[in-house]
mmCIF file of C-alpha atoms in Angstrom:
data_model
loop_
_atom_site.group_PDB
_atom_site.id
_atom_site.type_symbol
_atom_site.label_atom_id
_atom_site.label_comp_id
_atom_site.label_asym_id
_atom_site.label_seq_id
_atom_site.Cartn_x
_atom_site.Cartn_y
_atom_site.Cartn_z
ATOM 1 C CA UNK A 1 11.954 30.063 -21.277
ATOM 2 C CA UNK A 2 14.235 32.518 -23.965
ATOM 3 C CA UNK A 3 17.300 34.424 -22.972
ATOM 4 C CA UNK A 4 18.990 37.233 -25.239
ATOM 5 C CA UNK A 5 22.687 36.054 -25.721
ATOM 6 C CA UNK A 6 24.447 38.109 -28.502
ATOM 7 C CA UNK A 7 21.672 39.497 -29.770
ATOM 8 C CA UNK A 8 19.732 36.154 -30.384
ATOM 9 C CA UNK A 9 17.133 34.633 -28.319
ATOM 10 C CA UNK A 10 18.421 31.189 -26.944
ATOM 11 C CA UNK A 11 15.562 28.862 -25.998
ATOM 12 C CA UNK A 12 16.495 27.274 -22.534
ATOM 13 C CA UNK A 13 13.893 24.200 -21.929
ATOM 14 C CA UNK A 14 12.298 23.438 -18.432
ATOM 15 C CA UNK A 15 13.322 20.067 -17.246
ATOM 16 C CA UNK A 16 10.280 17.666 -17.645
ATOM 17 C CA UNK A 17 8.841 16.709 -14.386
ATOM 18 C CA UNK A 18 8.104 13.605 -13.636
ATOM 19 C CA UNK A 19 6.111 12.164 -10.785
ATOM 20 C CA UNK A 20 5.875 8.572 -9.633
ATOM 21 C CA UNK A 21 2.294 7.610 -8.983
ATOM 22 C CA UNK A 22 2.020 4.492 -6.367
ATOM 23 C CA UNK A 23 -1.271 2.998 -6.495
ATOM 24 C CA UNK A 24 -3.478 1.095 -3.146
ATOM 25 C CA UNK A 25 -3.258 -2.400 -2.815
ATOM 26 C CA UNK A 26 -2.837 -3.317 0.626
ATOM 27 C CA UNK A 27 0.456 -5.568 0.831
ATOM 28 C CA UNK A 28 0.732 -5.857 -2.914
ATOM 29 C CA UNK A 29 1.955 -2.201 -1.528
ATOM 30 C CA UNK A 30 5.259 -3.680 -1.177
ATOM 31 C CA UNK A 31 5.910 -4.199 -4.614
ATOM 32 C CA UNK A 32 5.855 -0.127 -4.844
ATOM 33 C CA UNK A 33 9.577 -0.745 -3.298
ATOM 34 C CA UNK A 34 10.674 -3.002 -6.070
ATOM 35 C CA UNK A 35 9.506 -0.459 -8.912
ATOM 36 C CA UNK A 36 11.324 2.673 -7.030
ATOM 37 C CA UNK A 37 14.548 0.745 -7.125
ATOM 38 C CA UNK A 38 14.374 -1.116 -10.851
ATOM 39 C CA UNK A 39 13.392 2.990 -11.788
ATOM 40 C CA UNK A 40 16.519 3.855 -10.170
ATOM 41 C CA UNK A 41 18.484 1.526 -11.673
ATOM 42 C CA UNK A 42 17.505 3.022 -14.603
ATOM 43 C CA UNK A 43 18.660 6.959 -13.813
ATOM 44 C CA UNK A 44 15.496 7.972 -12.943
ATOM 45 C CA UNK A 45 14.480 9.845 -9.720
ATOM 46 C CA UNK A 46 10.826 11.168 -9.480
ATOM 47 C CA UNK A 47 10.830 14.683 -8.819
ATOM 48 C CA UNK A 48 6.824 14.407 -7.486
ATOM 49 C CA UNK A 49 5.947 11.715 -5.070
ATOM 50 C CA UNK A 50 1.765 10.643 -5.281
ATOM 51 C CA UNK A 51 0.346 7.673 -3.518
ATOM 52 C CA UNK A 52 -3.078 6.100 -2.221
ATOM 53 C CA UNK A 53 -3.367 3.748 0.413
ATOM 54 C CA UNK A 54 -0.316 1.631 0.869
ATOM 55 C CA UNK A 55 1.557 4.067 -1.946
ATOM 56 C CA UNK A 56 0.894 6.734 0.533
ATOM 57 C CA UNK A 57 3.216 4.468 3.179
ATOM 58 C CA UNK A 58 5.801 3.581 0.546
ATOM 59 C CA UNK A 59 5.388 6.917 -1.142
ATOM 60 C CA UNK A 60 6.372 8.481 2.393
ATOM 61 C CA UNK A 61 9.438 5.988 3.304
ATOM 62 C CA UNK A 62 10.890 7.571 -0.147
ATOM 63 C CA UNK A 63 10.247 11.206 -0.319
ATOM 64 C CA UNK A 64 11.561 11.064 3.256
ATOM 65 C CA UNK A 65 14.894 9.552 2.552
ATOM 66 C CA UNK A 66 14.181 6.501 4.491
ATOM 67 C CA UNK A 67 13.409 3.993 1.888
ATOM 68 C CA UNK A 68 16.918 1.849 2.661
ATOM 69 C CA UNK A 69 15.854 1.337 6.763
ATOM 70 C CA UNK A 70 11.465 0.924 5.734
ATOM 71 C CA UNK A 71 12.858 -1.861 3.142
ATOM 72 C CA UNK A 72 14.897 -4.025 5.932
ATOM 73 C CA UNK A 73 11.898 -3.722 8.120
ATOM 74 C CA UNK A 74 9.627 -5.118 5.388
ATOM 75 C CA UNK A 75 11.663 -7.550 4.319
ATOM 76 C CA UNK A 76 11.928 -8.834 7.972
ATOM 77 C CA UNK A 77 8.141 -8.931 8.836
ATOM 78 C CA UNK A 78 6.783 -12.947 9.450
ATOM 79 C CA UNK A 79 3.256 -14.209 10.093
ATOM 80 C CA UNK A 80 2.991 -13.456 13.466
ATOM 81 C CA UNK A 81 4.829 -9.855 13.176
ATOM 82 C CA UNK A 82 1.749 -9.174 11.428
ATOM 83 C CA UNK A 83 -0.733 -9.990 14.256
ATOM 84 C CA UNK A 84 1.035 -8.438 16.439
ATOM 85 C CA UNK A 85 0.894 -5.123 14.625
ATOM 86 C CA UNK A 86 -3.146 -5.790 14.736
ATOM 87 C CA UNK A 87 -4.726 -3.566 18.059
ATOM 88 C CA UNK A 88 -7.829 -4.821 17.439
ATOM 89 C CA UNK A 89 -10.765 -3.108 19.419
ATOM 90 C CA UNK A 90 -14.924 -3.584 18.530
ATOM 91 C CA UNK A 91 -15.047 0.533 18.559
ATOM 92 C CA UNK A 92 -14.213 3.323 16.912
ATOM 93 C CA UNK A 93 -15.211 2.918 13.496
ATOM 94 C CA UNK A 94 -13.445 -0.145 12.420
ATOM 95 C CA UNK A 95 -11.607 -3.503 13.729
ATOM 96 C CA UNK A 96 -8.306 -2.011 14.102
ATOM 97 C CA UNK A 97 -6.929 1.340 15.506
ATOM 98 C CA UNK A 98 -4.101 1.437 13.591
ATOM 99 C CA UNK A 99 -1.686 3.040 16.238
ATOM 100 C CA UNK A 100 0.421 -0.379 16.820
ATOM 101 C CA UNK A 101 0.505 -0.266 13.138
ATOM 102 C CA UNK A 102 1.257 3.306 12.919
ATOM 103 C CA UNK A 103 3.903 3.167 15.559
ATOM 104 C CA UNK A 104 6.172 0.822 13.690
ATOM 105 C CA UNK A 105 6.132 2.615 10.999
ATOM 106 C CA UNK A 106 7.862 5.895 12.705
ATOM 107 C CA UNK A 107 10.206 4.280 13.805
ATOM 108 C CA UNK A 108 11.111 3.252 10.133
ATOM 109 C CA UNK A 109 10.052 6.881 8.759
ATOM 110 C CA UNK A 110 9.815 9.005 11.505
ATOM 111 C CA UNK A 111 7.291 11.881 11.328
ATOM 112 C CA UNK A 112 8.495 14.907 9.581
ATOM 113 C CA UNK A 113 6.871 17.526 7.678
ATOM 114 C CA UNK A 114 5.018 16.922 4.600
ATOM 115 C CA UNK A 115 6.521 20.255 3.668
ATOM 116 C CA UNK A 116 10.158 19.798 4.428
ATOM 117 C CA UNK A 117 10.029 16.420 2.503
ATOM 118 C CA UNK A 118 13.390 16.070 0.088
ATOM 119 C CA UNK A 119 11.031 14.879 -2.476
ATOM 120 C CA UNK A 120 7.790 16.851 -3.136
ATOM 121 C CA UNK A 121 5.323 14.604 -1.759
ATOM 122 C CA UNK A 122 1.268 14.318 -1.317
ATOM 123 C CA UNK A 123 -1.388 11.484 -0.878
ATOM 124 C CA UNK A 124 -4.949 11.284 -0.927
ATOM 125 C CA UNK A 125 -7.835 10.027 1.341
ATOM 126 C CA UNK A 126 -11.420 10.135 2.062
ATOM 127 C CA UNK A 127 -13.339 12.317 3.777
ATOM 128 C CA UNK A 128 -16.378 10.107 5.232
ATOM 129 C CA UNK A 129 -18.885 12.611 5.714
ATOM 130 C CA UNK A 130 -19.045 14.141 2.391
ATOM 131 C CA UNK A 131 -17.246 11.437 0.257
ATOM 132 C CA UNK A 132 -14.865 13.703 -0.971
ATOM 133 C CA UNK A 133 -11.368 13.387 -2.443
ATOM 134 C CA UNK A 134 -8.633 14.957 0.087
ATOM 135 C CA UNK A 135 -5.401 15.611 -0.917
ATOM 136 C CA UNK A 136 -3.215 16.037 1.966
ATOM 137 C CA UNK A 137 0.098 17.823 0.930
ATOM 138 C CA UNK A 138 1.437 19.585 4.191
ATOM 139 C CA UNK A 139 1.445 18.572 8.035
ATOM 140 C CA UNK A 140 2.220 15.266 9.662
ATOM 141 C CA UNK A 141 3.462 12.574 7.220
ATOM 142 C CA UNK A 142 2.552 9.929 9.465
ATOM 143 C CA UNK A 143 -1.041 11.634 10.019
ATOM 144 C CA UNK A 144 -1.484 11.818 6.056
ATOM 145 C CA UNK A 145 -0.336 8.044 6.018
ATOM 146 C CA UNK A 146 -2.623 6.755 8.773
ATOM 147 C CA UNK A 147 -5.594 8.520 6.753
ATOM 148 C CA UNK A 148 -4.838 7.254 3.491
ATOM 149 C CA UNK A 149 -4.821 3.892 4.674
ATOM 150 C CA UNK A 150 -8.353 3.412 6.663
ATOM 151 C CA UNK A 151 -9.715 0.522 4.688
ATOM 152 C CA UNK A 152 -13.333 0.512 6.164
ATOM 153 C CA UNK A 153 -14.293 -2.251 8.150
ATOM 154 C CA UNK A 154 -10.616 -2.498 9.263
ATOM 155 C CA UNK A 155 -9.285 0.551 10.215
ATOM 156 C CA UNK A 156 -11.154 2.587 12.368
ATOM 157 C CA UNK A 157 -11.640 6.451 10.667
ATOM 158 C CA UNK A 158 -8.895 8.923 10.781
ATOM 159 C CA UNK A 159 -9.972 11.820 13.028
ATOM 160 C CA UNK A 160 -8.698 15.722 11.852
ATOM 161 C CA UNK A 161 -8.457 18.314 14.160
ATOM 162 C CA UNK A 162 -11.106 20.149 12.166
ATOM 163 C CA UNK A 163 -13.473 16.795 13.132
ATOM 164 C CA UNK A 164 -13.424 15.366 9.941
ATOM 165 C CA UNK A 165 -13.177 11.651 9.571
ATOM 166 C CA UNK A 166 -10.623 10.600 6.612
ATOM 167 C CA UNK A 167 -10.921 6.984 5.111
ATOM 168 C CA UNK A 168 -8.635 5.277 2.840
ATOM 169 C CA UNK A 169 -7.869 7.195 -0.495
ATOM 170 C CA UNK A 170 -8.323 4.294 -2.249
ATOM 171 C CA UNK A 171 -12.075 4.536 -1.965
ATOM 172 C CA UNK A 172 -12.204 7.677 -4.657
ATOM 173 C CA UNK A 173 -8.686 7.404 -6.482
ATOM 174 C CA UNK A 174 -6.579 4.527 -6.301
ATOM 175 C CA UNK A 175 -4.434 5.540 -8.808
ATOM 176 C CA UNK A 176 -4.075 9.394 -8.308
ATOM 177 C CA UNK A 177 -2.777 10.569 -11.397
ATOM 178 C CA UNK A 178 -4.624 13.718 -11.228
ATOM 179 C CA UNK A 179 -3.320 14.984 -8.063
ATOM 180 C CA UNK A 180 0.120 14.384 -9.744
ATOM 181 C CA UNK A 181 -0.917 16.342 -12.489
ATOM 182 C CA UNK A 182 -2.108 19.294 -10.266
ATOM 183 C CA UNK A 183 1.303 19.091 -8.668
ATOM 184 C CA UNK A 184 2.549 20.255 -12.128
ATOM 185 C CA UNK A 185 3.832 16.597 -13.519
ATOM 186 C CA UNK A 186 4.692 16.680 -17.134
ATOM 187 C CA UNK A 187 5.474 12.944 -17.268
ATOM 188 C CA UNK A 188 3.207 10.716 -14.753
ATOM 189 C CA UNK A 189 4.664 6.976 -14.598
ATOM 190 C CA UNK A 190 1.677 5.136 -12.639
ATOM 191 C CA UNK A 191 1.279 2.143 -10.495
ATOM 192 C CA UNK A 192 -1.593 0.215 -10.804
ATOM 193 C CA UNK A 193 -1.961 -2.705 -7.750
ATOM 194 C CA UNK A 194 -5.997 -3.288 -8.972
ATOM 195 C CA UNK A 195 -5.327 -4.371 -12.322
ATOM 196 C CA UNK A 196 -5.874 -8.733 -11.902
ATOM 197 C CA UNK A 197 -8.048 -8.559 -8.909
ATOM 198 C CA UNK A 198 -11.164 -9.789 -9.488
ATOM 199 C CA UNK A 199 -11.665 -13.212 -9.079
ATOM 200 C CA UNK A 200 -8.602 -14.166 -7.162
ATOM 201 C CA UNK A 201 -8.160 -17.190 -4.894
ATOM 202 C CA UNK A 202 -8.543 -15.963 -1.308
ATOM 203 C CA UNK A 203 -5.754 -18.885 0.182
ATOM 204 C CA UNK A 204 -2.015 -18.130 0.492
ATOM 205 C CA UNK A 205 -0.307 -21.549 0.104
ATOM 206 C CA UNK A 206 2.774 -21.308 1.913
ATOM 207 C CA UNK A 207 3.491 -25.329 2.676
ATOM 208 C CA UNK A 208 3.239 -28.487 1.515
ATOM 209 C CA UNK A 209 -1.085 -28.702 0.266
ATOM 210 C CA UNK A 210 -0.982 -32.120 2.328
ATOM 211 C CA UNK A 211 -1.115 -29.991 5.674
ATOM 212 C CA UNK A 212 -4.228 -30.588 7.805
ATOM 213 C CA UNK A 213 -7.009 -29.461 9.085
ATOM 214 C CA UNK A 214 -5.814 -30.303 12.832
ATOM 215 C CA UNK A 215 -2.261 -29.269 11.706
ATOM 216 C CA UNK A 216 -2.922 -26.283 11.101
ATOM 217 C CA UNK A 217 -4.978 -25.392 14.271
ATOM 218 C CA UNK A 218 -2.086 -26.766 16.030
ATOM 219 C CA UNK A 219 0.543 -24.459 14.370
ATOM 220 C CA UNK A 220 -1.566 -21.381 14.878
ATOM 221 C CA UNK A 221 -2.509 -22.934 18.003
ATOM 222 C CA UNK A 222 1.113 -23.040 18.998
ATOM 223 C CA UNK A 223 1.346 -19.111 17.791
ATOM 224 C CA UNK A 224 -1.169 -17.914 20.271
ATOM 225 C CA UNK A 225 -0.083 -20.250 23.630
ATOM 226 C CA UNK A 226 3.622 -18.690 23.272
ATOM 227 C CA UNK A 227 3.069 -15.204 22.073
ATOM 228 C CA UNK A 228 0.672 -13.096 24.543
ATOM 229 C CA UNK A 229 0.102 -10.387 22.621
ATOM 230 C CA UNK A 230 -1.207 -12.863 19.580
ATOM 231 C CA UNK A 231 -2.867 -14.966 22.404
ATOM 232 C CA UNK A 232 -4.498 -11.327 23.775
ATOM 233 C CA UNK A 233 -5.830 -10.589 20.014
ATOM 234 C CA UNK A 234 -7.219 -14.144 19.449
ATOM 235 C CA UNK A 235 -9.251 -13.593 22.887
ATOM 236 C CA UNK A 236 -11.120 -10.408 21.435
ATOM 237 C CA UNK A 237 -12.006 -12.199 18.380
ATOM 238 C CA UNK A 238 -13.377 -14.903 20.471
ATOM 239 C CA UNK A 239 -15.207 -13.049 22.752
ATOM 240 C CA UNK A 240 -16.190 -10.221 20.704
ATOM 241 C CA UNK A 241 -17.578 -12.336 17.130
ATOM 242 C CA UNK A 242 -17.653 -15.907 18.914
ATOM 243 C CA UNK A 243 -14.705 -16.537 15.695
ATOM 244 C CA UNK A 244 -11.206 -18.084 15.300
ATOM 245 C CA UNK A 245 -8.440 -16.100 14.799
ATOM 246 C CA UNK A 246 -7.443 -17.972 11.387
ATOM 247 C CA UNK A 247 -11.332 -17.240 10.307
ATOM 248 C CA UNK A 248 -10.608 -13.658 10.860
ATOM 249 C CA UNK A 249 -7.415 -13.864 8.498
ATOM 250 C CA UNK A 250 -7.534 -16.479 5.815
ATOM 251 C CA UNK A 251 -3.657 -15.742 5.099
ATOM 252 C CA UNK A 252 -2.818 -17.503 8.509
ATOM 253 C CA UNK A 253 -4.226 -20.658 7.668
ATOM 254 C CA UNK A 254 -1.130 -23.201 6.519
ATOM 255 C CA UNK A 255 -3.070 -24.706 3.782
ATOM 256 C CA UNK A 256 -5.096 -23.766 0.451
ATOM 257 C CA UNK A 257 -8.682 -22.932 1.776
ATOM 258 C CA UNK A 258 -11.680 -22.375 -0.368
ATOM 259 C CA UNK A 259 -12.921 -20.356 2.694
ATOM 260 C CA UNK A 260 -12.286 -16.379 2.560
ATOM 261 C CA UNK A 261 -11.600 -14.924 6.377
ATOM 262 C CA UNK A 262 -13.323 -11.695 7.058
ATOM 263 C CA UNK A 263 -10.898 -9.502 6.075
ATOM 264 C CA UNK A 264 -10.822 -11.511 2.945
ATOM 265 C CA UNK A 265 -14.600 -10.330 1.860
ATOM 266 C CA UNK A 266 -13.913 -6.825 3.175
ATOM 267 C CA UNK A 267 -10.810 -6.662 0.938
ATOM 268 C CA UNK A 268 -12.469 -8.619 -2.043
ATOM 269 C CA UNK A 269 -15.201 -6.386 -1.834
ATOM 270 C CA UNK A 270 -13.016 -3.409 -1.910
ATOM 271 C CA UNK A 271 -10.911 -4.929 -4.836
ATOM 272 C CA UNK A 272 -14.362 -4.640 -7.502
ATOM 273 C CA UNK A 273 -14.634 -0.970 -6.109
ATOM 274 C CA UNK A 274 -10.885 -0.080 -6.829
ATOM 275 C CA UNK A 275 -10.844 -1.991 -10.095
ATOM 276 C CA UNK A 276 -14.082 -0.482 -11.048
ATOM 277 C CA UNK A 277 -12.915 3.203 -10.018
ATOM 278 C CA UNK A 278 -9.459 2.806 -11.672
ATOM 279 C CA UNK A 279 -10.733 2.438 -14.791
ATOM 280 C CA UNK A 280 -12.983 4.285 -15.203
ATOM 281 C CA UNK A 281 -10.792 7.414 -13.407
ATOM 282 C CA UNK A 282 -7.271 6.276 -15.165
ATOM 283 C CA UNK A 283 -9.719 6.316 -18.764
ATOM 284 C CA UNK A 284 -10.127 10.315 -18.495
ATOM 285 C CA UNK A 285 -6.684 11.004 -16.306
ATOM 286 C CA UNK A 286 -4.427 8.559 -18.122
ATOM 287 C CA UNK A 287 -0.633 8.342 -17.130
ATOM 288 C CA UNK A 288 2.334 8.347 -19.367
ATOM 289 C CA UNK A 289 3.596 5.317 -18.023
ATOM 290 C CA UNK A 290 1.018 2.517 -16.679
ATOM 291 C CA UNK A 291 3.002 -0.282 -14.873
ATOM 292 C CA UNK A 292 0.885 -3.124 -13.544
ATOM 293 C CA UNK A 293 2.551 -5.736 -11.231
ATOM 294 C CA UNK A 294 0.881 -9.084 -11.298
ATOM 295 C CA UNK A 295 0.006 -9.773 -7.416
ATOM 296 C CA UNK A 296 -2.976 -11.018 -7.622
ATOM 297 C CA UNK A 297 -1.944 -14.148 -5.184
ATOM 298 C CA UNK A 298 -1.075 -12.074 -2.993
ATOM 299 C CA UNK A 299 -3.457 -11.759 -0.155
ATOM 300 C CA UNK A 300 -4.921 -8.355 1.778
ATOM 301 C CA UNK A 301 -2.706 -9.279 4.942
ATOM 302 C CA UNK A 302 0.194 -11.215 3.100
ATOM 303 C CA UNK A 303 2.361 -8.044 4.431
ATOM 304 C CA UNK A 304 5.037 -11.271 5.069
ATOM 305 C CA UNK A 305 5.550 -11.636 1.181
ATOM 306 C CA UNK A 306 7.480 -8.622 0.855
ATOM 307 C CA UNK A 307 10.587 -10.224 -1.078
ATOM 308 C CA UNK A 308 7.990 -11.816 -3.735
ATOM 309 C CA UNK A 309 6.252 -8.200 -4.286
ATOM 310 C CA UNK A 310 9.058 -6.238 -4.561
ATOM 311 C CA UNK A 311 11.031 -8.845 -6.980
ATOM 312 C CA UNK A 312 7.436 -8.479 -9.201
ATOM 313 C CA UNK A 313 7.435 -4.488 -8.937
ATOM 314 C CA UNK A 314 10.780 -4.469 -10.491
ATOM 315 C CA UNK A 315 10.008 -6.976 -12.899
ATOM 316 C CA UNK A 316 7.167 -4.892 -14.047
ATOM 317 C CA UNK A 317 8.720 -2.054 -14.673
ATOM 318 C CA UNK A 318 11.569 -4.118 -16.189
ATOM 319 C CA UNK A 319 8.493 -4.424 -18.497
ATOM 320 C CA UNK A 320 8.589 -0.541 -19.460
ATOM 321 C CA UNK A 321 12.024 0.357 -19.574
ATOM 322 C CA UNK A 322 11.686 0.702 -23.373
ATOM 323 C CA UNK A 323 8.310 2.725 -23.377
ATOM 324 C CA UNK A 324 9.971 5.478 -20.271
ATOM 325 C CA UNK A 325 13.165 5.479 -22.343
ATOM 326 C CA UNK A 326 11.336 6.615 -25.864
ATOM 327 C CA UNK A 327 9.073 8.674 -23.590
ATOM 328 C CA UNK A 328 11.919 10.549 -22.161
ATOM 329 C CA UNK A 329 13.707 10.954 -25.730
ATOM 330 C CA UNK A 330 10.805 13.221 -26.842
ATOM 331 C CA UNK A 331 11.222 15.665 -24.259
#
């Protein structure tokens, strides 16, 4: 932009903007929290908010303001939290309807406009009938949320009011760099939750590797005869697939397992899709800024290992402070 001031043109410079990309990843999504805050602690606040999957949920928490409150919740969540979040149901589309889920999230985020967002905001999804990428920028954050995270085979479909059925965004573009671009990004600092997938160990080893068989049936056991809503879940799995609850999850078993749960080959399955798609879609839409947290540990329905992802999102992007601070110098 040029302005005539005394009879010379002044050049006046655009501030750069810069968008925070926040990749899918299931609960490695947590670690999205950690990289907001060590970018913070930096100077740096994102003037375009992008995410996929779980970086739609985080992505939302922040452009809304309610990072701080969607943090403590995180941070609180234990094993059986979890399953009780789970409405499982054998219709619809997928294991899990999501609204439980869903629920506890407003009441971290609320539901406002994606419009009226302080941050400028947008995530992307599926559409299952077409396979399309959708790039939901304006109505219901919480709608645009519950879309962009219907893993198949988990989540049952989204369903629009113009009946189309949205999926997880993670599915076409885990890593949406180019809807960050056609939000008019100039700098795109990326988050990349796929990058040392493939080939990790399905067990979460949380106590001592001693722990039984018959211990840990007893624990979860224990879980299920003195919570009834975990005890009501169990019985569906039992009934509906003739399967143990700790067969459906692998990440509530106490001990290291060789044996993946269900969810475990959905999500593994998933993983060489995103990893695959990444690449190849981050290869022609490259960010400025590629930050890769190592969670590959970390298990599809870990979501109780949020202190361990967010310490490893801001440790990763610890990693970059040099590369954003010369990328910021040129501008």
């Amino acid at each position: 932009m040029a302005m005539a001031r005394a009879g010379k043109i002044v050049c006046m410079a655009a501030k750069a903007k810069i968008a925070l990309v926040l990749g899918s990843g299931a609960a490695r999504g947590w670690s999205h929290i950690g990289v907001i805050h060590e970018l913070n602690d930096m100077g740096i606040k994102p003037d375009i908010v992008v995410g996929a999957s779980a970086g739609a949920v985080v992505g939302g928490a922040y452009a809304s303001g309610n990072l701080k409150d969607f943090e403590t919740w995180v941070l609180s969540l234990e094993r059986v939290d979890i399953i009780r979040l789970l409405d499982a149901k054998m219709t619809g589309g997928g294991f899990m309807q999501g609204d439980r889920l869903m629920g506890a999230i407003k009441k971290m985020i609320g539901d406002p406009k994606i419009e009226e967002l302080e941050i400028p905001y947008a995530c992307v999804a599926t559409e299952l009938g077409s396979g399309r990428e959708v790039w939901l920028r304006e109505g219901s954050l919480l709608d645009a949320c519950r879309a962009s995270i219907a893993l198949p085979g988990m989540f049952a479909p989204s369903k629009w009011s113009d009946n189309r059925l949205l999926l997880d965004g993670g599915l076409v573009n885990p890593v949406p760099v180019s809807l960050a671009r056609a939000m008019g990004a100039d700098i795109v600092i990326a988050v990349n939750l796929n990058g040392d997938l493939i080939g990790r160990h399905f067990f979460v080893n949380t106590i001592d590797d001693a722990t039984s068989d018959e211990d840990s049936e007893r624990l979860l056991a224990e879980i299920e005869e003195n919570d009834s809503v975990v005890a009501k879940w169990a019985a569906k799995l039992k009934v509906g697939f003739g399967i143990r609850l700790d067969s459906y999850i692998s990440a509530l078993r106490m001990k290291e397992s060789p044996d993946p749960g269900l969810f475990d080959v959905i999500a593994g399955s998933v993983d060489i899709m995103q990893d695959r798609i990444t690449r190849s879609r981050m290869a022609g839409e490259p960010p400025d800024v590629h930050i890769t947290p190592r969670l590959s540990h970390i298990a599809l329905m870990s979501f109780d290992l949020a202190d361990e992802c967010i310490r490893e999102g801001r440790a990763a992007t610890k990693l970059k402070e040099a590369e954003i601070n010369n990328l910021l110098k040129v501008l």
